[in-house]
XYZ file of N, CA and C in Angstrom:
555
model
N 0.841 -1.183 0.000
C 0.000 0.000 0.000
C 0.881 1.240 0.000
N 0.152 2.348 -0.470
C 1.167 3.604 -0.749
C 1.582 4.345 0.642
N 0.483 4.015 1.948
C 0.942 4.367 3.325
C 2.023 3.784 4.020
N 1.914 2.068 3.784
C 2.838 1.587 3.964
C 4.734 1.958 3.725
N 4.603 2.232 2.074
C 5.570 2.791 1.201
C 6.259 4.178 1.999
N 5.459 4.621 2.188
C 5.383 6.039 3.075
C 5.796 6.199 4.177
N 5.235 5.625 4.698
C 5.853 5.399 6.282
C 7.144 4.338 6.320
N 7.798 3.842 5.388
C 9.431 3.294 5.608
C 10.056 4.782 5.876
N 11.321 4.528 6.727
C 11.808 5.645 6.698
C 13.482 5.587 7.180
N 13.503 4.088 6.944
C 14.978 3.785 7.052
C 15.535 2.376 5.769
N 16.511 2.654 5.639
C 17.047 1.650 4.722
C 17.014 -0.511 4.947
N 16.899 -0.552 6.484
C 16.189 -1.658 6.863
C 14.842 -1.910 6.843
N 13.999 -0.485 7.189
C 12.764 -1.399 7.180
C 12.358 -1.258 5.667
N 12.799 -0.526 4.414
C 12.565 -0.120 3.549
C 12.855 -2.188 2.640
N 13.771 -2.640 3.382
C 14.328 -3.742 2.535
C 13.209 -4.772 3.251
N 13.147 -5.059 4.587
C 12.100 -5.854 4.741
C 10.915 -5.812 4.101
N 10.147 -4.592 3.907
C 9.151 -4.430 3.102
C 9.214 -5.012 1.867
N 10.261 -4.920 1.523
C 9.994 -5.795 -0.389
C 10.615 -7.103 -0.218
N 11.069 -7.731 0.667
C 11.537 -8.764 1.317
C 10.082 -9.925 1.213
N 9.232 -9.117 1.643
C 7.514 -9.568 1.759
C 7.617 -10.462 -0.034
N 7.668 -9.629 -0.506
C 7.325 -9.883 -2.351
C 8.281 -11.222 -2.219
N 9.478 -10.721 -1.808
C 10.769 -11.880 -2.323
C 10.638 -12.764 -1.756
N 9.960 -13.366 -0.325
C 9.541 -14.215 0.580
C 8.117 -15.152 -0.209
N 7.697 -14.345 -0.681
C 6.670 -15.140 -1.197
C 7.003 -16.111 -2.851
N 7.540 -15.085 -3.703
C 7.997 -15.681 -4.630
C 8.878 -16.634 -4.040
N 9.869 -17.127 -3.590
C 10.983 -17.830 -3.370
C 10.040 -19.158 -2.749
N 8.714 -18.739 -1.547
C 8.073 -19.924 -1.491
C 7.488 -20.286 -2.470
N 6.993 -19.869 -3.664
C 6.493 -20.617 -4.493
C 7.064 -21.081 -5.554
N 8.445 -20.877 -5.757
C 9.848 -21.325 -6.455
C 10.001 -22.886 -5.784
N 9.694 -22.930 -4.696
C 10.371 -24.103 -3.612
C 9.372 -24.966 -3.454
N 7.752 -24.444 -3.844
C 7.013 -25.147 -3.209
C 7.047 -26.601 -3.981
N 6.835 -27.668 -3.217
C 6.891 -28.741 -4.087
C 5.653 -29.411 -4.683
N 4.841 -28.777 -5.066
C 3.261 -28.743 -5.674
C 3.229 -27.718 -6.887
N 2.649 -27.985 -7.986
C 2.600 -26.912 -8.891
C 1.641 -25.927 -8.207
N 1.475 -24.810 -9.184
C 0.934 -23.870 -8.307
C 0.175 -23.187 -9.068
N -1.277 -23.309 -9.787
C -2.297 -22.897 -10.740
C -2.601 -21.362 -9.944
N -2.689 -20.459 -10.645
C -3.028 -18.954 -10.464
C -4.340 -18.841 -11.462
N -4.928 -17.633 -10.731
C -6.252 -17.386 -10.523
C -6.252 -16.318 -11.104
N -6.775 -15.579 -12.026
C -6.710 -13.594 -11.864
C -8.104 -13.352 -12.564
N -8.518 -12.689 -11.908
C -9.965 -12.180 -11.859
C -10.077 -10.840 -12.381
N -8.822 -9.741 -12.666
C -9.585 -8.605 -12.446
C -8.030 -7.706 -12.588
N -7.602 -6.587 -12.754
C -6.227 -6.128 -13.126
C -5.379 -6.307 -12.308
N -3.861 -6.314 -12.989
C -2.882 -7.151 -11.462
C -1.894 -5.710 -12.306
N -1.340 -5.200 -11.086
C -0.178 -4.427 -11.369
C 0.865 -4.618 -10.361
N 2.300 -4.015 -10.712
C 3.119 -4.336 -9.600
C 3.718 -5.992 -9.273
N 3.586 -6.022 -8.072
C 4.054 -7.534 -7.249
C 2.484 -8.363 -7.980
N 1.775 -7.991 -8.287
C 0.891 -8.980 -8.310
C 1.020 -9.779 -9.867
N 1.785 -8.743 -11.051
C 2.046 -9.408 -11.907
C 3.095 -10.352 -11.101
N 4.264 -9.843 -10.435
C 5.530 -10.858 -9.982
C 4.319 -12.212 -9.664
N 3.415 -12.275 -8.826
C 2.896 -13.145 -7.976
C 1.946 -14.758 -9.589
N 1.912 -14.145 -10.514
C 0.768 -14.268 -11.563
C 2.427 -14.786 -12.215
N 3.507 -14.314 -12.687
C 4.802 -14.973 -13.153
C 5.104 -16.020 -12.602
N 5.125 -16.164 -11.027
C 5.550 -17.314 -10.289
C 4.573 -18.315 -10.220
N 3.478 -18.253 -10.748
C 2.505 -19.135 -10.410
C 3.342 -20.590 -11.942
N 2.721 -21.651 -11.564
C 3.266 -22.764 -12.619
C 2.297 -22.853 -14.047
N 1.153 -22.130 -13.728
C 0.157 -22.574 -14.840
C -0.968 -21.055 -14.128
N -1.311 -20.311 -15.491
C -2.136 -19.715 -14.932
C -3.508 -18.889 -15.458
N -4.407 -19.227 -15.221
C -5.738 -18.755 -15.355
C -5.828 -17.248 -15.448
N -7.063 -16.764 -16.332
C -7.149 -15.260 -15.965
C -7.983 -14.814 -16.794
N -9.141 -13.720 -16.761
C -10.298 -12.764 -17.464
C -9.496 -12.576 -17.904
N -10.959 -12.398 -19.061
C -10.262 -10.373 -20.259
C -10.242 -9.314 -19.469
N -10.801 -9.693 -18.207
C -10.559 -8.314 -17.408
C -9.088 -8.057 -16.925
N -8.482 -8.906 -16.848
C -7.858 -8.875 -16.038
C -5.958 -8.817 -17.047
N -5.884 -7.078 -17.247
C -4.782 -6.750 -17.600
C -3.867 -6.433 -16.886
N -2.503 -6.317 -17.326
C -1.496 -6.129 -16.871
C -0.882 -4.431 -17.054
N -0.443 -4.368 -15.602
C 0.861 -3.165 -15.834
C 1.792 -3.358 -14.702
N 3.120 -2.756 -14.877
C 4.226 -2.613 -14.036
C 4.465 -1.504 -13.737
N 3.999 -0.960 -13.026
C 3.650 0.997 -12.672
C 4.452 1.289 -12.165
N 6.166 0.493 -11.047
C 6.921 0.971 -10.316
C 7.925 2.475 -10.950
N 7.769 2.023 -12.046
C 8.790 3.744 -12.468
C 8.035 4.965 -12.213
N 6.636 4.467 -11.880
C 5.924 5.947 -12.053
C 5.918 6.423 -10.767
N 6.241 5.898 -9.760
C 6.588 5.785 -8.381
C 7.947 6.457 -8.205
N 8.464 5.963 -9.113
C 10.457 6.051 -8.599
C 11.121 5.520 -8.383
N 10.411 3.691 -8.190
C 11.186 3.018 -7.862
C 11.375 1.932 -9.268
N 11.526 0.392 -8.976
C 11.244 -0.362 -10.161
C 11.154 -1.574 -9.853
N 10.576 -2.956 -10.762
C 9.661 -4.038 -10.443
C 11.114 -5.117 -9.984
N 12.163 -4.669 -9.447
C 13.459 -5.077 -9.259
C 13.000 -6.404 -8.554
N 12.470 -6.519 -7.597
C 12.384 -8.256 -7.045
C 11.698 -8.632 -7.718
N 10.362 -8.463 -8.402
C 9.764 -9.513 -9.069
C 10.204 -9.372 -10.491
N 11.274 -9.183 -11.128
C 12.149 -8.874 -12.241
C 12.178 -10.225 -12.868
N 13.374 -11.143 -11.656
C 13.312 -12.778 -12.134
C 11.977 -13.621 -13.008
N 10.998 -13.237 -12.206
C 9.847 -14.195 -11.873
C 9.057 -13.886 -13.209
N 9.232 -12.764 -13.556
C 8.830 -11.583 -14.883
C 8.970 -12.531 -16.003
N 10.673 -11.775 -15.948
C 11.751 -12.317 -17.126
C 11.863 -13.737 -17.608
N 11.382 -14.301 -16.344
C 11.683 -16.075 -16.808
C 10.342 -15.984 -17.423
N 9.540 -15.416 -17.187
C 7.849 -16.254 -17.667
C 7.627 -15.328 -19.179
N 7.909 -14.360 -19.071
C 7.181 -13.651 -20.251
C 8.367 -13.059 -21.414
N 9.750 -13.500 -20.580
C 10.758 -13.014 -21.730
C 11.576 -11.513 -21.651
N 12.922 -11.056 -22.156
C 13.660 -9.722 -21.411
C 12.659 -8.807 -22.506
N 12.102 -8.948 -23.709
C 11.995 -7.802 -23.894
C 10.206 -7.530 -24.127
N 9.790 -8.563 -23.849
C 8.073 -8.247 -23.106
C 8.395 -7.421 -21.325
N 9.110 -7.875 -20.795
C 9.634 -7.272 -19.496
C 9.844 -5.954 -19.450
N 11.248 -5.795 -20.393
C 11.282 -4.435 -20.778
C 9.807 -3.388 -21.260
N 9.214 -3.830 -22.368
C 8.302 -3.172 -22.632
C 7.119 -2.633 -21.294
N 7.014 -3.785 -20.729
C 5.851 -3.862 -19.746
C 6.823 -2.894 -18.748
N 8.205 -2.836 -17.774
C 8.540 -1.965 -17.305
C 8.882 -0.108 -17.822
N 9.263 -0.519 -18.845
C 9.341 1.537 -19.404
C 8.187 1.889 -19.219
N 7.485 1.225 -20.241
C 6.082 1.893 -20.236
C 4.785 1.886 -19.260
N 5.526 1.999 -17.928
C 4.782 2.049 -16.842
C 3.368 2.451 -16.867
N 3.087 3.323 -17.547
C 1.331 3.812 -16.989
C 0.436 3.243 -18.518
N 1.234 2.330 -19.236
C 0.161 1.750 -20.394
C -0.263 0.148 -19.264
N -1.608 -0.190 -19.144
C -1.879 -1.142 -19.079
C -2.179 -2.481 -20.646
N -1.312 -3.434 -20.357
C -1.331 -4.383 -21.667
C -2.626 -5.561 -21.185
N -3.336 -5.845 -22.156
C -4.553 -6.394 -22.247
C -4.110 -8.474 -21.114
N -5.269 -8.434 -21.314
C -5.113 -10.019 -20.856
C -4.645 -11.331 -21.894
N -4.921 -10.835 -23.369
C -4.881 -11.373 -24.651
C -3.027 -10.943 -24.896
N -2.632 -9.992 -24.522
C -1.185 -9.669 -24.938
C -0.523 -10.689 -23.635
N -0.946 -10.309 -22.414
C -0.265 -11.822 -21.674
C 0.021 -13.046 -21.758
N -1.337 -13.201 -22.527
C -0.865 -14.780 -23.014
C -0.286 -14.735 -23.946
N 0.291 -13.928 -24.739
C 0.906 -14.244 -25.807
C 2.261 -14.229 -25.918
N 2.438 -13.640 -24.736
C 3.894 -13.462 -23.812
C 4.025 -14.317 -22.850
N 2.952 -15.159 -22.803
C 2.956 -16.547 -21.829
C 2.899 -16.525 -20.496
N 2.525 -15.268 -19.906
C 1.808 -15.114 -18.459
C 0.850 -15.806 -18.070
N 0.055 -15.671 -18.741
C -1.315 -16.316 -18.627
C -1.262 -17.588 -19.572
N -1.791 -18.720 -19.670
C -2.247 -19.772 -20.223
C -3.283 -19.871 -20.956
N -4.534 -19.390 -20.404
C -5.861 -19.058 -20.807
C -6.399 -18.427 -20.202
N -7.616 -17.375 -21.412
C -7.753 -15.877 -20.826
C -9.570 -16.297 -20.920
N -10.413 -15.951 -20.205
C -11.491 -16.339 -20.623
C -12.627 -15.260 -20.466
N -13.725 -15.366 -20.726
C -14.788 -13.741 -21.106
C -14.984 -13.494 -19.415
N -15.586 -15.120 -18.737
C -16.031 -14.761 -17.533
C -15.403 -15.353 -16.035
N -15.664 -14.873 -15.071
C -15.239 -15.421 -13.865
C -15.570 -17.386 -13.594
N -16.651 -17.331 -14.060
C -17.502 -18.557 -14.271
C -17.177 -19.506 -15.128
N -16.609 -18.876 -15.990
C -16.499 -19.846 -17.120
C -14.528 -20.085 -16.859
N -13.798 -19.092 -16.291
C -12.523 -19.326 -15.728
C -12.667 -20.421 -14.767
N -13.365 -20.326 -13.920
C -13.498 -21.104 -12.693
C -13.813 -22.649 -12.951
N -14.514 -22.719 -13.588
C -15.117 -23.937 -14.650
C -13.840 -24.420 -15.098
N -12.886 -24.264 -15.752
C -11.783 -24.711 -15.968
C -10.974 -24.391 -15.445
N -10.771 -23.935 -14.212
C -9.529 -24.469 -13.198
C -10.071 -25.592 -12.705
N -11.121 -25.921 -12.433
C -11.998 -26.888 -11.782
C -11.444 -28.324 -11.973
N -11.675 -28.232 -13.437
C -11.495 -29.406 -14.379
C -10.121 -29.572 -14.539
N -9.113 -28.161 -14.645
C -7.854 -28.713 -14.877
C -7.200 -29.397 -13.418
N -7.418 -28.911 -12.736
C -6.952 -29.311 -10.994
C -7.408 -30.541 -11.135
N -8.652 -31.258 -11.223
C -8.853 -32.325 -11.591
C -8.501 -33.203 -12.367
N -7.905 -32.792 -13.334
C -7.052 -33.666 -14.178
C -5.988 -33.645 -13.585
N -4.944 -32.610 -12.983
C -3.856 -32.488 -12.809
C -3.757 -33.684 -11.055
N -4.681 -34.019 -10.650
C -4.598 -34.766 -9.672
C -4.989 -36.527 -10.170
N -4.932 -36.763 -12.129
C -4.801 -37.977 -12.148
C -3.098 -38.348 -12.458
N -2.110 -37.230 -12.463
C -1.162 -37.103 -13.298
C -0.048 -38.196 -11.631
N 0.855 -38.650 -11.965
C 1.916 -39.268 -11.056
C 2.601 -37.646 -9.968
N 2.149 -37.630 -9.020
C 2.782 -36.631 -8.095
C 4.436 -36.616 -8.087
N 5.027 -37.443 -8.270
C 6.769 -37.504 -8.182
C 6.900 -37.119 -9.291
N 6.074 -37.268 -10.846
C 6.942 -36.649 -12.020
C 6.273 -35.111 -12.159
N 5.349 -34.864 -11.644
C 4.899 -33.246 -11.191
C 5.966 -32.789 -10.471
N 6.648 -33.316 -9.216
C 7.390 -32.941 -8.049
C 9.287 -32.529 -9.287
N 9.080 -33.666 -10.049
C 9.984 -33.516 -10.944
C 10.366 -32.745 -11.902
N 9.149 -32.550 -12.485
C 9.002 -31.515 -13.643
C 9.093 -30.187 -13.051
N 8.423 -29.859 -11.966
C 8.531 -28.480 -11.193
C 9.935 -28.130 -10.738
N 11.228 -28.884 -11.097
C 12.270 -28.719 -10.762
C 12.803 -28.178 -11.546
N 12.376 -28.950 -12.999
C 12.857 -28.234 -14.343
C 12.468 -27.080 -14.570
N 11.293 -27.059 -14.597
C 10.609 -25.676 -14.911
C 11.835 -24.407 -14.212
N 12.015 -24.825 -12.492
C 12.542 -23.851 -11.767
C 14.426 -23.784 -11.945
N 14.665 -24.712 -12.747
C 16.171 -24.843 -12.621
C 16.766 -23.704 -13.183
N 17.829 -23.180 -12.705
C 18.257 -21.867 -12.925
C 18.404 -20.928 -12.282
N 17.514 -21.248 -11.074
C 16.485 -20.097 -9.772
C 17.314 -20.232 -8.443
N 18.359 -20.850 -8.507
C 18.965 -21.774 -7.087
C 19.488 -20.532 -6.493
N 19.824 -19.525 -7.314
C 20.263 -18.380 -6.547
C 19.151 -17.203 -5.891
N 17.973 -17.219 -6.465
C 16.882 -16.896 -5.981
C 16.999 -16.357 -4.327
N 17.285 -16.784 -3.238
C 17.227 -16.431 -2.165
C 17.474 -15.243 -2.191
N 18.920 -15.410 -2.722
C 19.876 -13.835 -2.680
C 19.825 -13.060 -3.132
N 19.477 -13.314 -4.350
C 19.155 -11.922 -5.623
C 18.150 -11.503 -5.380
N 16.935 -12.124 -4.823
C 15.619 -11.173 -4.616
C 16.061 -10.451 -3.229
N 16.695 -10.831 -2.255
C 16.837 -10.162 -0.928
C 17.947 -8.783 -1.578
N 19.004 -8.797 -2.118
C 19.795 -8.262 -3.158
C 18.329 -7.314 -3.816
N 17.928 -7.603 -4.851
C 16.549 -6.767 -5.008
C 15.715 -5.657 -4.120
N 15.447 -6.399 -3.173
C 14.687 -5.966 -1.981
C 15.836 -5.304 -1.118
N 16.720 -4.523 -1.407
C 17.686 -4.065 -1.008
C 17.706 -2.769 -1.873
N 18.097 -2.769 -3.190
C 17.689 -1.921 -4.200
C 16.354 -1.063 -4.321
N 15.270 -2.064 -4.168
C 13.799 -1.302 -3.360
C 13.624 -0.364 -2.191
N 14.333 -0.913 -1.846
C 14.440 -0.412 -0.379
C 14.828 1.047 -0.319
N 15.879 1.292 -1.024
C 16.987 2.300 -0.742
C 16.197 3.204 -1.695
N 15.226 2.816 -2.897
C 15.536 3.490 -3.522
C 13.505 4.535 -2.969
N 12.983 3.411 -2.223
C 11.710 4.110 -1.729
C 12.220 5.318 -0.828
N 13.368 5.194 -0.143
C 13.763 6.380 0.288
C 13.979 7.251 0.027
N 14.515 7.424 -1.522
C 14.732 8.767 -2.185
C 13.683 10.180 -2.497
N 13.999 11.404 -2.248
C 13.246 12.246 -2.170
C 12.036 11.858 -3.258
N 12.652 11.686 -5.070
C 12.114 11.470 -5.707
C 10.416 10.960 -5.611
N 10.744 9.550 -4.868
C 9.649 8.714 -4.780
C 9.499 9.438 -3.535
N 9.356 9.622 -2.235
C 8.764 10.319 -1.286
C 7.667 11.454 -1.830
N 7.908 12.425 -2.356
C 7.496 13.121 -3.182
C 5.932 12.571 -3.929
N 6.471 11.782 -4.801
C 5.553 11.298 -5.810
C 4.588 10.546 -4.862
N 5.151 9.182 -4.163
C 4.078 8.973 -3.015
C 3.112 9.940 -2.320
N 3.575 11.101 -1.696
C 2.532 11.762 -1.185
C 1.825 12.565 -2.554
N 2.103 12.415 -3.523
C 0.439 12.797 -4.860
C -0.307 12.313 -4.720
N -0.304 10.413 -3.731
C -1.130 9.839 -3.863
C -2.117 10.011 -2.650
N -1.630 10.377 -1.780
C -2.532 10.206 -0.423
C -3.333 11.270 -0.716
């Protein structure tokens, strides 16, 4: 939240705060279950990071994308990895410069965020339903397996997002973004 953002006011608690983002991605890097994502409705920020890390993922036409951190001052630096691996460096790039364009739900999947984009909540839900259900006739050890592959590459993950969330940190402190934060309150 932008109060939250606001009220850091030192270079530690500024890093714990995005620590939150990097804590969560890294559990779902590790988790040993695939991990089907849900999106209902527009995701910006950490919530695209959160929609990258997922293993397979669902989502409306409502439900577009943006990476708004430059318009802030800061940038999508921890969920960068989680980005870059799923949708590619220069869908990443695009989606970070151009901070205040939101890109459709149809351009996600085509950049491979999303899997399948569908008209309604109902008719999304309807097929997670069915895919979870299938995905529970599949052998659990070659799921447990395959989710290794998918993630191989990531082993450094701990550090570079805390490394990240370090960069966040320092940089929510700057007058710049102080500034721009209070436009919003």
């Amino acid at each position: 939240s932008f109060d939250e953002l606001v009220a850091i006011s030192n270079l530690e608690e500024g890093k714990q705060f995005f620590l939150g983002f990097a804590n969560v991605l890294n559990a779902m890097r590790s988790c040993s279950k695939l991990i089907i994502g849900r999106v209902q409705g527009k995701v910006a920020g950490g919530g695209v990071g959160l929609a990258a890390a997922c293993d397979y993922c669902f989502a409306v036409e409502q439900a577009s994308i943006k990476l708004s951190e430059f318009t802030i001052g800061i940038g999508p630096f921890v969920i960068a990895p989680a980005v870059e691996r799923k949708i590619g460096i220069a869908a990443f790039s695009e989606l970070t410069i151009d901070a205040s364009s939101w890109k459709t739900a149809y351009w996600a999947k085509e950049k491979g965020l999303f899997a399948n984009v569908y008209e309604s909540i109902e008719e999304m839900d309807e097929a997670v339903q069915k895919f979870a259900e299938h995905l529970c006739t599949y052998n659990p050890e070659a799921m447990l397996e395959m989710k290794k592959v998918f993630w191989r590459g990531t082993e450094d993950w701990d550090n570079l997002l805390a490394e990240r969330a370090a960069i966040s940190g320092r940089l929510v402190l700057s007058d710049f973004t102080k500034e721009t934060l209070k436009k919003f309150k």
